[in-house]
Coordinates of N, CA and C in Angstrom, one line a residue:
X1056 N 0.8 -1.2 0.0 CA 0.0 0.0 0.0 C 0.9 1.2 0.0
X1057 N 1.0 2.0 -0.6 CA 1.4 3.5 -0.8 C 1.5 3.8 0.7
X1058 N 2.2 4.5 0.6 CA 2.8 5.4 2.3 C 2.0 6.3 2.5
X1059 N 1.5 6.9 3.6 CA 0.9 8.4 3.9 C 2.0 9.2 3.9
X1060 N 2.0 10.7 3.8 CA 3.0 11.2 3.4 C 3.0 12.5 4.6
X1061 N 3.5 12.8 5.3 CA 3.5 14.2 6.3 C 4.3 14.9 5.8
X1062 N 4.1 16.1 5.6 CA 5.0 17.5 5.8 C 5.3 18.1 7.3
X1063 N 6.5 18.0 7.8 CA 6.5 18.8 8.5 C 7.7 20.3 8.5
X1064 N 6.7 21.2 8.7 CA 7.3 22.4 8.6 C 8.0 22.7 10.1
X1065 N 9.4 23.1 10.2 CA 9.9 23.6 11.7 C 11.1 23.7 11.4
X1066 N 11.7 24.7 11.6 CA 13.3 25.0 11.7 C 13.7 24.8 13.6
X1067 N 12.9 24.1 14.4 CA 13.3 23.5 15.6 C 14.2 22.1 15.4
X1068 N 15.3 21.8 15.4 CA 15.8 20.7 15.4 C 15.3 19.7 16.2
X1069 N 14.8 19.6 17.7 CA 14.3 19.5 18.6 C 13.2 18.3 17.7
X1070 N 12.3 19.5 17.7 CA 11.0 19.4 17.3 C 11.0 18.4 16.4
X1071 N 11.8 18.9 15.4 CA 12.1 17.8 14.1 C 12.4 16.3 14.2
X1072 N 13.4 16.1 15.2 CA 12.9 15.2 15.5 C 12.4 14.5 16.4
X1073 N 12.0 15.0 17.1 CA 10.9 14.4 18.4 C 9.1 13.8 17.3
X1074 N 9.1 14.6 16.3 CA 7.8 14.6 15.0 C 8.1 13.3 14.1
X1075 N 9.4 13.5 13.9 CA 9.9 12.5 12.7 C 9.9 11.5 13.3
X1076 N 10.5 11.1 14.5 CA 10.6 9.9 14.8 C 9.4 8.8 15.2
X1077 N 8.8 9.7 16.3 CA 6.9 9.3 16.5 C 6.1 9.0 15.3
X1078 N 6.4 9.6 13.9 CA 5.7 9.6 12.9 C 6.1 8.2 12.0
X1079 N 7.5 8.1 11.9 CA 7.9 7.2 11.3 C 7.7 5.8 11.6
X1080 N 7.6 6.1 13.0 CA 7.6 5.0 13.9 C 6.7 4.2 13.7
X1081 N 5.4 5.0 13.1 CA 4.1 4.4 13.2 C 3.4 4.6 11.9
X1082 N 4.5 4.2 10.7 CA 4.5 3.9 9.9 C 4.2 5.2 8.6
X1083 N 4.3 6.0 9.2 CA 4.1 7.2 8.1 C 6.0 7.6 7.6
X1084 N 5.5 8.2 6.7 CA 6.5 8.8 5.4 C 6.8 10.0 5.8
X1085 N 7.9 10.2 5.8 CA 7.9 11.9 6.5 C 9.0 13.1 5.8
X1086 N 8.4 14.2 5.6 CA 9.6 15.1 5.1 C 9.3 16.2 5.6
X1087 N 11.1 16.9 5.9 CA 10.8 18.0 6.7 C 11.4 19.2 5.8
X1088 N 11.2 20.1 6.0 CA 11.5 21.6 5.7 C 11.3 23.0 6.7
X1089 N 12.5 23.4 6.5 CA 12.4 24.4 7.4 C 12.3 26.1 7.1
X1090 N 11.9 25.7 5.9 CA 11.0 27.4 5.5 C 10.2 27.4 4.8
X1091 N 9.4 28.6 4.5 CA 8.0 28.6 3.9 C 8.1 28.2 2.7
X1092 N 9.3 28.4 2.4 CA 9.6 28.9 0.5 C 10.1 27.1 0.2
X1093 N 10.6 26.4 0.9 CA 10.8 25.0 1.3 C 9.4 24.3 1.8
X1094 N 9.2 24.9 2.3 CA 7.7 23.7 2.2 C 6.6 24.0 1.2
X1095 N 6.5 25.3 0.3 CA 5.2 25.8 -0.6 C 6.0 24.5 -1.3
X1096 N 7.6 24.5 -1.6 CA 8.1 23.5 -3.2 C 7.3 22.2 -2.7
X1097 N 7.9 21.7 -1.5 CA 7.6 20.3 -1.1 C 6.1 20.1 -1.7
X1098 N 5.1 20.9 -1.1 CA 3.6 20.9 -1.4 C 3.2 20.3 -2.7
X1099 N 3.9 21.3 -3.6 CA 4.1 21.4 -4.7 C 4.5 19.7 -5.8
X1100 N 5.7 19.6 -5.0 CA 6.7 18.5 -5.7 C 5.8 16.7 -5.3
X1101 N 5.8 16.8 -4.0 CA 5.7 15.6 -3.5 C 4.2 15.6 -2.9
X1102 N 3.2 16.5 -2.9 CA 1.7 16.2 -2.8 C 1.4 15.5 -1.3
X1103 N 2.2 16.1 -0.1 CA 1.7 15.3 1.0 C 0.3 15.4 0.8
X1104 N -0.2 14.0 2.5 CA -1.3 13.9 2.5 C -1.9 15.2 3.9
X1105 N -0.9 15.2 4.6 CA -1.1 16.5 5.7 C 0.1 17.2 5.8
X1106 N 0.3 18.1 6.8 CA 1.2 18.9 6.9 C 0.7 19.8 8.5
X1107 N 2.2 19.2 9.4 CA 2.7 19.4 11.0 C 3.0 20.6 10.6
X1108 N 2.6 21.9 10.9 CA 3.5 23.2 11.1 C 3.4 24.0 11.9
X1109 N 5.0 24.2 12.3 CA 5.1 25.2 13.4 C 5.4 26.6 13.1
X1110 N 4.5 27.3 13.6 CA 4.1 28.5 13.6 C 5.5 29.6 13.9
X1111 N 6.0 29.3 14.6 CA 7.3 29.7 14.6 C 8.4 29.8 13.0
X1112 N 8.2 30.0 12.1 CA 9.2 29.4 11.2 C 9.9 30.5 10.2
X1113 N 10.7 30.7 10.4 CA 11.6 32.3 9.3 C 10.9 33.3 9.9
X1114 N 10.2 33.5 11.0 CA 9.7 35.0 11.5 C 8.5 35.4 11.1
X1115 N 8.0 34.6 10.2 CA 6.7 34.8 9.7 C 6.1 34.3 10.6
X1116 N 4.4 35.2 10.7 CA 3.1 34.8 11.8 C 2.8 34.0 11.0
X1117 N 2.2 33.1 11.5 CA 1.9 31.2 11.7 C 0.4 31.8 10.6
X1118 N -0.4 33.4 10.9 CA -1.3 33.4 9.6 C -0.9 33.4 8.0
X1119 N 0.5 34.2 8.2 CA 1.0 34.7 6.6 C 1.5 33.3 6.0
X1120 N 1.9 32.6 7.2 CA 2.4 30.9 6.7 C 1.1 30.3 6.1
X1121 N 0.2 30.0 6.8 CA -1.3 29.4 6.5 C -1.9 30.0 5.5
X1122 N -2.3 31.4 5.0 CA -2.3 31.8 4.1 C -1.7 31.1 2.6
X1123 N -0.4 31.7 2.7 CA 0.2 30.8 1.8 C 0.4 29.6 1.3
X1124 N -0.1 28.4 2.4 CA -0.1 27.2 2.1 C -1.3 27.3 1.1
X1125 N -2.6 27.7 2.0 CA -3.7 27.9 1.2 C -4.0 28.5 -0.6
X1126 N -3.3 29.4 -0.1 CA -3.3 30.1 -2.0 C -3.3 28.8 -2.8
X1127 N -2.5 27.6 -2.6 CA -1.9 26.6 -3.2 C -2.5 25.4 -3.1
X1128 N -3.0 24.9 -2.0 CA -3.1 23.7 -1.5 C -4.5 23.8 -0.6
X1129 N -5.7 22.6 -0.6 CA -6.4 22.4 0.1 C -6.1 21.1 1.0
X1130 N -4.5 21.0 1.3 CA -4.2 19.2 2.4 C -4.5 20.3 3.7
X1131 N -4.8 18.9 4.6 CA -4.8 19.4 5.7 C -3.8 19.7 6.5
X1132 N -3.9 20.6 7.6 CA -2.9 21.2 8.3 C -3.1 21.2 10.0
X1133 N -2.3 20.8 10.0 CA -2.3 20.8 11.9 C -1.1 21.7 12.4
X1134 N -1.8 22.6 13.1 CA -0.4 23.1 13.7 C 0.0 23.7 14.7
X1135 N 0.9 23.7 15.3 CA 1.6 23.1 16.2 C 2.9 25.0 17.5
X1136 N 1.9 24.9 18.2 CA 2.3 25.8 18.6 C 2.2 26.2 20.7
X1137 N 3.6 27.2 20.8 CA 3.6 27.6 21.4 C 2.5 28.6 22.2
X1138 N 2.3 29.6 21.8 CA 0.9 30.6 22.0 C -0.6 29.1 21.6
X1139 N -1.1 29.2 22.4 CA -2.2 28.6 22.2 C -3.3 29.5 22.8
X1140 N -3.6 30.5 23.1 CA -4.5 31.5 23.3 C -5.7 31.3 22.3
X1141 N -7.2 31.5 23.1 CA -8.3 31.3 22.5 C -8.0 32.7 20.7
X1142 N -7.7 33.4 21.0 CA -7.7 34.2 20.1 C -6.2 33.5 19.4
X1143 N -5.2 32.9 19.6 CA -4.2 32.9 18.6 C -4.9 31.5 18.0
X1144 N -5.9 30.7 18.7 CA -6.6 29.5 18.0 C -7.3 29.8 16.9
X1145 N -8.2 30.5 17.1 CA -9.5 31.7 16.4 C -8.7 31.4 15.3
X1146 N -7.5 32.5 15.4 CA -6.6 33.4 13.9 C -6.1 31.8 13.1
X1147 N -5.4 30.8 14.0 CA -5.0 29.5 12.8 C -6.2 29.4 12.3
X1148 N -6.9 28.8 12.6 CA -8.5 28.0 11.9 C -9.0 28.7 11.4
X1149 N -9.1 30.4 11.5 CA -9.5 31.2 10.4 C -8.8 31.1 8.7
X1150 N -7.4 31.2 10.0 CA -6.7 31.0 8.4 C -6.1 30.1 7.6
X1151 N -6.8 28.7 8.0 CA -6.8 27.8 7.4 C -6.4 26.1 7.6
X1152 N -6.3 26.9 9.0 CA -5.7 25.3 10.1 C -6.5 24.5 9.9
X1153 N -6.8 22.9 10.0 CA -7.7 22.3 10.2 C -8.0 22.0 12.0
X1154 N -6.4 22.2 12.6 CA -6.3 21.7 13.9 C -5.4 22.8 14.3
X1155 N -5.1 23.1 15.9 CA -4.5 23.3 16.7 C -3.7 22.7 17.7
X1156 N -2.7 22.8 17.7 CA -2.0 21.8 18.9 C -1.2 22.8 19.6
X1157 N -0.7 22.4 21.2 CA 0.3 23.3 21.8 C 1.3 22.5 22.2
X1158 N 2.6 23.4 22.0 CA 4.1 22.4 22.6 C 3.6 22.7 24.3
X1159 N 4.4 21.6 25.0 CA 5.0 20.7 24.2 C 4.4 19.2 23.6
X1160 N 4.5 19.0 22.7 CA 3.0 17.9 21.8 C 3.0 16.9 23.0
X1161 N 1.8 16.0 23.1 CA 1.9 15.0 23.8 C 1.8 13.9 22.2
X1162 N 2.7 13.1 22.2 CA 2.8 12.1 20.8 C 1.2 11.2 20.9
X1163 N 0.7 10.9 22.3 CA -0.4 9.8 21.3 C -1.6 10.3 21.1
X1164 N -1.9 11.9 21.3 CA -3.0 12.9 21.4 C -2.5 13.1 19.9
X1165 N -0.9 13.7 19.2 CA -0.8 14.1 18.2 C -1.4 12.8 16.7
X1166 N -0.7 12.2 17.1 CA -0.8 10.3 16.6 C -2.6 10.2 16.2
X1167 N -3.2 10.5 17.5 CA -4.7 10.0 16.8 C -5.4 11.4 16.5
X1168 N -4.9 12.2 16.5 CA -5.4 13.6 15.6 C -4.8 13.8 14.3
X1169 N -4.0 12.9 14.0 CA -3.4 12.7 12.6 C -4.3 12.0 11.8
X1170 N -4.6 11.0 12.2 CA -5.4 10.0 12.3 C -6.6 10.4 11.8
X1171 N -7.3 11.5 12.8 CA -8.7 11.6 12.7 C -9.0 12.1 11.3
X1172 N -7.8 13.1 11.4 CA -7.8 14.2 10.3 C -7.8 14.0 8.5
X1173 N -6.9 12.8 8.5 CA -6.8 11.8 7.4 C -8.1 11.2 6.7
X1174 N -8.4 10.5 8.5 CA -10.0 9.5 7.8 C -11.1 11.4 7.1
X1175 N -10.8 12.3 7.6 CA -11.4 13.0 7.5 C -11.3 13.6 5.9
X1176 N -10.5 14.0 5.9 CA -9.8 15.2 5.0 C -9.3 14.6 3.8
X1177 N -8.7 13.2 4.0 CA -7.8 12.9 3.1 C -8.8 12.3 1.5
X1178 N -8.1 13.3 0.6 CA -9.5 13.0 -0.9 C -9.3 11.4 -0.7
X1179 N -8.0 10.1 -0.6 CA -8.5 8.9 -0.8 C -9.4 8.3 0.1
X1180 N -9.9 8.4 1.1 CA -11.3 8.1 1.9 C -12.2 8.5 1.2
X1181 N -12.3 9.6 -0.1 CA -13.7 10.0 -0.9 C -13.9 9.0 -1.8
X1182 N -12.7 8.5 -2.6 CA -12.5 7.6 -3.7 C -13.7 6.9 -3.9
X1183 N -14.0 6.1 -4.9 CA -15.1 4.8 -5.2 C -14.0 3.9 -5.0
X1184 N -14.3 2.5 -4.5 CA -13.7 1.7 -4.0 C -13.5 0.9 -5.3
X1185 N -14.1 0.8 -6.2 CA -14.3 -0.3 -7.4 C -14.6 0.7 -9.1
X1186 N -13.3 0.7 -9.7 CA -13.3 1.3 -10.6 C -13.0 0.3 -11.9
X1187 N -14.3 0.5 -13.2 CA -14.6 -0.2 -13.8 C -14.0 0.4 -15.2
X1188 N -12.8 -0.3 -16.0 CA -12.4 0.3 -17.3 C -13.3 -0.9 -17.9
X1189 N -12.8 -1.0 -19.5 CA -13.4 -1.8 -20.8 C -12.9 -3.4 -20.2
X1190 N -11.5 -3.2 -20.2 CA -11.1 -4.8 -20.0 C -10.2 -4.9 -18.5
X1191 N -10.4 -3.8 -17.7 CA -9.6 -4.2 -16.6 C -10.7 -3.5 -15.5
X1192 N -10.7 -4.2 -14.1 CA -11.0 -3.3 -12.9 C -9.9 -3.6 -12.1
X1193 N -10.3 -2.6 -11.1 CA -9.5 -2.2 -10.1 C -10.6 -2.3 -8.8
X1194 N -10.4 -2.9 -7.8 CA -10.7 -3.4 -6.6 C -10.3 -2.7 -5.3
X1195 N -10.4 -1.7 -5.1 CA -9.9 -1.0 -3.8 C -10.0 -1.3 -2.6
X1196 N -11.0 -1.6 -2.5 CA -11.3 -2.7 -0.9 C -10.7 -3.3 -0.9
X1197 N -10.8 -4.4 -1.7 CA -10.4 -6.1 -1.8 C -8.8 -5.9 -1.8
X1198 N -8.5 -5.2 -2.2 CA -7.4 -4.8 -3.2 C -7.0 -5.9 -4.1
X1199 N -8.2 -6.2 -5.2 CA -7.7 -7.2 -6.3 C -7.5 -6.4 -7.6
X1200 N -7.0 -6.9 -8.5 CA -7.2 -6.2 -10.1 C -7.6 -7.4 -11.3
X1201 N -8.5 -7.4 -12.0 CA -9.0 -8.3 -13.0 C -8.9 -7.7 -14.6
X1202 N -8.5 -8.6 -15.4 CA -8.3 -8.1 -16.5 C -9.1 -9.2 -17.5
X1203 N -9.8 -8.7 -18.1 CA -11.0 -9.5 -18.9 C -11.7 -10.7 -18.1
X1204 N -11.9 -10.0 -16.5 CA -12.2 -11.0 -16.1 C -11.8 -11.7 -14.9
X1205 N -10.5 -12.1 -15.2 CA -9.7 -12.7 -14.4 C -8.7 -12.3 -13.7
X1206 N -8.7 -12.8 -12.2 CA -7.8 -11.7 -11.6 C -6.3 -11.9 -11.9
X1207 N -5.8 -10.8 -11.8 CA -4.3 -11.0 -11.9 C -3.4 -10.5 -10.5
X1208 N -2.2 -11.2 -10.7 CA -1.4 -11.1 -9.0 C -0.2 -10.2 -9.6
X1209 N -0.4 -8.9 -8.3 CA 0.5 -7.8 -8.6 C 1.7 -7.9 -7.4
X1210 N 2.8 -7.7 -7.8 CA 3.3 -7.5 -6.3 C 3.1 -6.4 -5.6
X1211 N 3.6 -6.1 -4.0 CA 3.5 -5.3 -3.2 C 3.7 -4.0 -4.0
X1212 N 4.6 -3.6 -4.5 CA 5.2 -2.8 -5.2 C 4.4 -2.6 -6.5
X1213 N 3.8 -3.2 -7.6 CA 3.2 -2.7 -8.1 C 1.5 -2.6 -7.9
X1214 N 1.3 -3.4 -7.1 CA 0.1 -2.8 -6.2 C 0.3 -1.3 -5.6
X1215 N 1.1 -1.1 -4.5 CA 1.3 0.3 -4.2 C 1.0 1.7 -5.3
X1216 N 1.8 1.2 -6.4 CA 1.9 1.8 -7.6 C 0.2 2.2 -8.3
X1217 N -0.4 1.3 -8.7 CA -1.8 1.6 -8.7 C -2.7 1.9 -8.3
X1218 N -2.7 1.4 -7.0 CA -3.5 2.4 -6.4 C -3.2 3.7 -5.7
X1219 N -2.0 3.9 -6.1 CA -2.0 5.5 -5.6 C -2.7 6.6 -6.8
X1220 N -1.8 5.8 -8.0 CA -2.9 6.3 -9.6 C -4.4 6.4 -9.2
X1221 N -4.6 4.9 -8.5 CA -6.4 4.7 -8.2 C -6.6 5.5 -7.6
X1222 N -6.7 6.1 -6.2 CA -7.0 7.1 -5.8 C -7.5 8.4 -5.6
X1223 N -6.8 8.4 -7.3 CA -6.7 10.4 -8.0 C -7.3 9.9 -9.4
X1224 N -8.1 9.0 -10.0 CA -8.1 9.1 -11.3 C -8.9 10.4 -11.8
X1225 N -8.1 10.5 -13.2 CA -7.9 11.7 -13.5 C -7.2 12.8 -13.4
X1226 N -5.9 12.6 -11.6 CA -5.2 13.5 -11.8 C -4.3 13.2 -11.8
X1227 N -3.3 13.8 -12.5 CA -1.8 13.9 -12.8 C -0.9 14.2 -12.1
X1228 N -0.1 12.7 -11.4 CA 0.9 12.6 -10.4 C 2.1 12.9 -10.4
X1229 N 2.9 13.7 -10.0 CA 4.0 13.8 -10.5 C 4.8 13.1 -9.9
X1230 N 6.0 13.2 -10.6 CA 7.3 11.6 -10.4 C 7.3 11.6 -9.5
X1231 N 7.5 12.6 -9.0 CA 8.4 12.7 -7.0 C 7.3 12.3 -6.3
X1232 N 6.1 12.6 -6.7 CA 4.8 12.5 -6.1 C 5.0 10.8 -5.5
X1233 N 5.3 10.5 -6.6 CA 4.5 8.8 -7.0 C 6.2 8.0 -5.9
X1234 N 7.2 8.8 -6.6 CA 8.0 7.8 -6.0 C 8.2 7.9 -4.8
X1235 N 7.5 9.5 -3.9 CA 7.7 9.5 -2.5 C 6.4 7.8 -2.2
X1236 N 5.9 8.5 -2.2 CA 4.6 7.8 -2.1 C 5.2 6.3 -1.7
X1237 N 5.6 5.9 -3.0 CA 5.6 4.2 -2.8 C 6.9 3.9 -2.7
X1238 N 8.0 4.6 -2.5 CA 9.1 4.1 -2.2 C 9.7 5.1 -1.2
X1239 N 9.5 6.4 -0.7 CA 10.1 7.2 0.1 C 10.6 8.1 -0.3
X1240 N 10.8 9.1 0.4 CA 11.3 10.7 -0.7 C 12.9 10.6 -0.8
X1241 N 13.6 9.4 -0.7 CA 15.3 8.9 -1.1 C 14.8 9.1 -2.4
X1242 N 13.8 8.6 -3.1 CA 13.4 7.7 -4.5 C 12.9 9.0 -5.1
X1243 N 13.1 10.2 -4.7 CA 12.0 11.7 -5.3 C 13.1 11.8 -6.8
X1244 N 13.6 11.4 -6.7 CA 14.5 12.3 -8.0 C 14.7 10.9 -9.5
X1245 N 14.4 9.5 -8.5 CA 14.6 8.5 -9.0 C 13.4 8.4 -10.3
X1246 N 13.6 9.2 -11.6 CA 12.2 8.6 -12.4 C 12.2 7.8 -13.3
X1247 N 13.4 7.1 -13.7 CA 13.7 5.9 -14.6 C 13.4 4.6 -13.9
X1248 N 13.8 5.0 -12.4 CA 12.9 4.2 -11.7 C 11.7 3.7 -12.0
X1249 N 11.2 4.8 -11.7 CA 9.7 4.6 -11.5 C 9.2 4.6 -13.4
X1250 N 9.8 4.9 -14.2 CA 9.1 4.2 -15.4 C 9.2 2.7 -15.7
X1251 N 10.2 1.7 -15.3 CA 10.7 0.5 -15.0 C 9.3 0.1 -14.4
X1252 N 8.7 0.6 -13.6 CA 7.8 0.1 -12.4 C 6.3 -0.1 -13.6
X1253 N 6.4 1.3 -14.0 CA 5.3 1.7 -14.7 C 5.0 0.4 -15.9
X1254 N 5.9 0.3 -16.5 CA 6.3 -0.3 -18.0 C 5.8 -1.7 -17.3
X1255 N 6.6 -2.2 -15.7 CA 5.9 -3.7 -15.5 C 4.5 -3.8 -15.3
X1256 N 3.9 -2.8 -15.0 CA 2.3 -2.7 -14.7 C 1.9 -2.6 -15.5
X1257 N 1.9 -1.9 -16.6 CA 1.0 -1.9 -18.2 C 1.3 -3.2 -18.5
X1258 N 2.3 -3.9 -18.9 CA 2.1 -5.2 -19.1 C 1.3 -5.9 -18.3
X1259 N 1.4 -6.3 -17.3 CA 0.5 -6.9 -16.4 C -1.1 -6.8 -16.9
X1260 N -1.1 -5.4 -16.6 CA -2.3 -5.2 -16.9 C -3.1 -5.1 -18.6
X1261 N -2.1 -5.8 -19.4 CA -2.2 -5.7 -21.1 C -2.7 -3.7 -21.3
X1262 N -2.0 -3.4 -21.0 CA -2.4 -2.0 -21.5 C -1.4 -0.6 -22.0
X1263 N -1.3 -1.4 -23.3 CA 0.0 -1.0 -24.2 C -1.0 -0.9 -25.1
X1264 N -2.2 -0.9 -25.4 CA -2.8 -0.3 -26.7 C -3.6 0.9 -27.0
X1265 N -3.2 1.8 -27.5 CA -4.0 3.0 -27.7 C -5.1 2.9 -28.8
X1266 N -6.3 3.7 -27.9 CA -6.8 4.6 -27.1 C -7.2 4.2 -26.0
X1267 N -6.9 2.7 -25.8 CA -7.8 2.2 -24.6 C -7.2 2.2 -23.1
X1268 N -5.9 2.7 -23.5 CA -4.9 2.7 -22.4 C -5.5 3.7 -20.9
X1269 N -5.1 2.7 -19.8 CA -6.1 3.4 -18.4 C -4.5 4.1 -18.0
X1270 N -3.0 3.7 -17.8 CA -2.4 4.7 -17.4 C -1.6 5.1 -18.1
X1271 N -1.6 6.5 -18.1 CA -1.6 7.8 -19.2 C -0.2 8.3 -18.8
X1272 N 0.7 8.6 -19.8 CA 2.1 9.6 -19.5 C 1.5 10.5 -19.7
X1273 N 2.2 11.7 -19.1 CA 2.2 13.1 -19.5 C 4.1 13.9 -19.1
X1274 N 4.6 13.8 -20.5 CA 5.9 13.6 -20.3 C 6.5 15.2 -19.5
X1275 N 7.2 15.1 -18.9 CA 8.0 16.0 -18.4 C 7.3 16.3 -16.8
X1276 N 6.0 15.4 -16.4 CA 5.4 15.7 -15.4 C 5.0 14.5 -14.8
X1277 N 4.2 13.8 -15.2 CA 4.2 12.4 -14.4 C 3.0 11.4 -15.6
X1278 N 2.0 10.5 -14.4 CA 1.2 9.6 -15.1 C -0.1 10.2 -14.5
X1279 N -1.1 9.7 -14.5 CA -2.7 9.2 -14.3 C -3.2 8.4 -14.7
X1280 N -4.3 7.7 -14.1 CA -5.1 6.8 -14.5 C -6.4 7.2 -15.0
X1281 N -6.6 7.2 -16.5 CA -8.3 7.9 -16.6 C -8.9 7.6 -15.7
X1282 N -9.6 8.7 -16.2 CA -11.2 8.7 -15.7 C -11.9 7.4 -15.6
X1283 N -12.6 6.5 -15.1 CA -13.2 5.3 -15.5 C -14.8 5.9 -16.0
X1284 N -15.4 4.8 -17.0 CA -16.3 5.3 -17.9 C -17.6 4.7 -16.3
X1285 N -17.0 3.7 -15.4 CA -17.7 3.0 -14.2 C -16.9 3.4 -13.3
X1286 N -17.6 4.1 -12.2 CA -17.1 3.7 -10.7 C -18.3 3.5 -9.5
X1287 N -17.8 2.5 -9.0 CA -18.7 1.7 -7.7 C -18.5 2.5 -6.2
X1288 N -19.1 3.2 -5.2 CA -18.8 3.2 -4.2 C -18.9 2.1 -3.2

């Protein structure tokens, strides 16, 4: 299964890793940055699924940071702060927090408000579970895939791969996106990689013929999986 992906924003060393290590621990994907102009790229590059920020970060107020994530991005945001005043609460969630937290974090308060926030927020909990092409489906529950029919056996690895496509059909993943995702952000730069990966899944899936093809290049940026002409919730 594809990794969950955290941003965490903090130029606290501390912080950094006291977040990273709790996070990883418990099975999430984690990248850190420690400025705004460093975390808009990340947003940008690698598509986390939330984003830890502390309000503290290059001198900028924790609104002009939130702001700016927002111009960009609807992922959710938790974040993570010293001043916790009913009025400094007000100003995050006005401006675009989904959550508030105060240092110093308690880890299994943070852990299941990550949690909540995900089952909540995260577009793959909106997904249809069962997406119907011409000659292939895709099984999201089950996690099976059938092609004319019959199922076919994917490895770990290119299961992860598909359904992270599955997920978003329709939108367009980019490399670093896909290789944080299912291999770690070591693998963000790695995209021969990940066409290797790609190239074994269309076979798999017989889907090297055009126009019927379900995952799509779009060169210099990444892949997608159409639209399905069927999707089941």
């Amino acid at each position: 299964m594809g990794k969950t992906l955290i941003l965490i924003v903090t130029d606290d060393p501390a912080l950094q890793r006291l977040l990273t290590t709790s996070l990883q621990n418990n099975g999430y994907c984690v990248l850190v940055e420690e400025s705004v102009r460093g975390a808009l790229a990340a947003l940008d590059r690698h598509g986390p699924d939330l984003v830890l920020l502390d309000t503290v970060v290059s001198r900028q107020s924790g609104g002009d940071i939130l702001r700016a994530i927002r111009s960009s991005s609807d992922v959710p945001v938790i974040v993570v702060s010293q001043d916790v005043s009913r009025q400094e609460r007000i100003r995050a969630l006005e401006a675009g927090a989904d959550d508030v937290m105060s240092q110093p974090v308690p880890l299994d308060e943070l852990l299941a408000r990550v949690r909540a926030i995900l089952r909540r927020c995260c577009p793959k909990e909106r997904r249809c579970l069962v997406l119907e092409y011409d000659r292939v489906t895709i099984d999201l529950g089950k996690r099976r895939v059938y092609v004319d029919g019959q199922e076919i056996h994917l490895s770990r690895t290119e299961w992860a791969l598909l359904e992270q496509l599955a997920r978003s059909p329709g939108r367009v993943m980019r490399h670093a996106e896909l290789l944080t995702h299912v291999w770690g952000p070591e693998f963000a730069r790695e995209t021969y990689y990940l066409r290797t990966w790609v190239s074994r899944l269309r076979t798999k899936l017989q889907d090297d013929v055009e126009p019927h093809q379900i995952i799509l290049t779009r060169p210099g940026l990444g892949y997608l999986l159409a639209e399905p002409p069927m999707a089941v919730d």
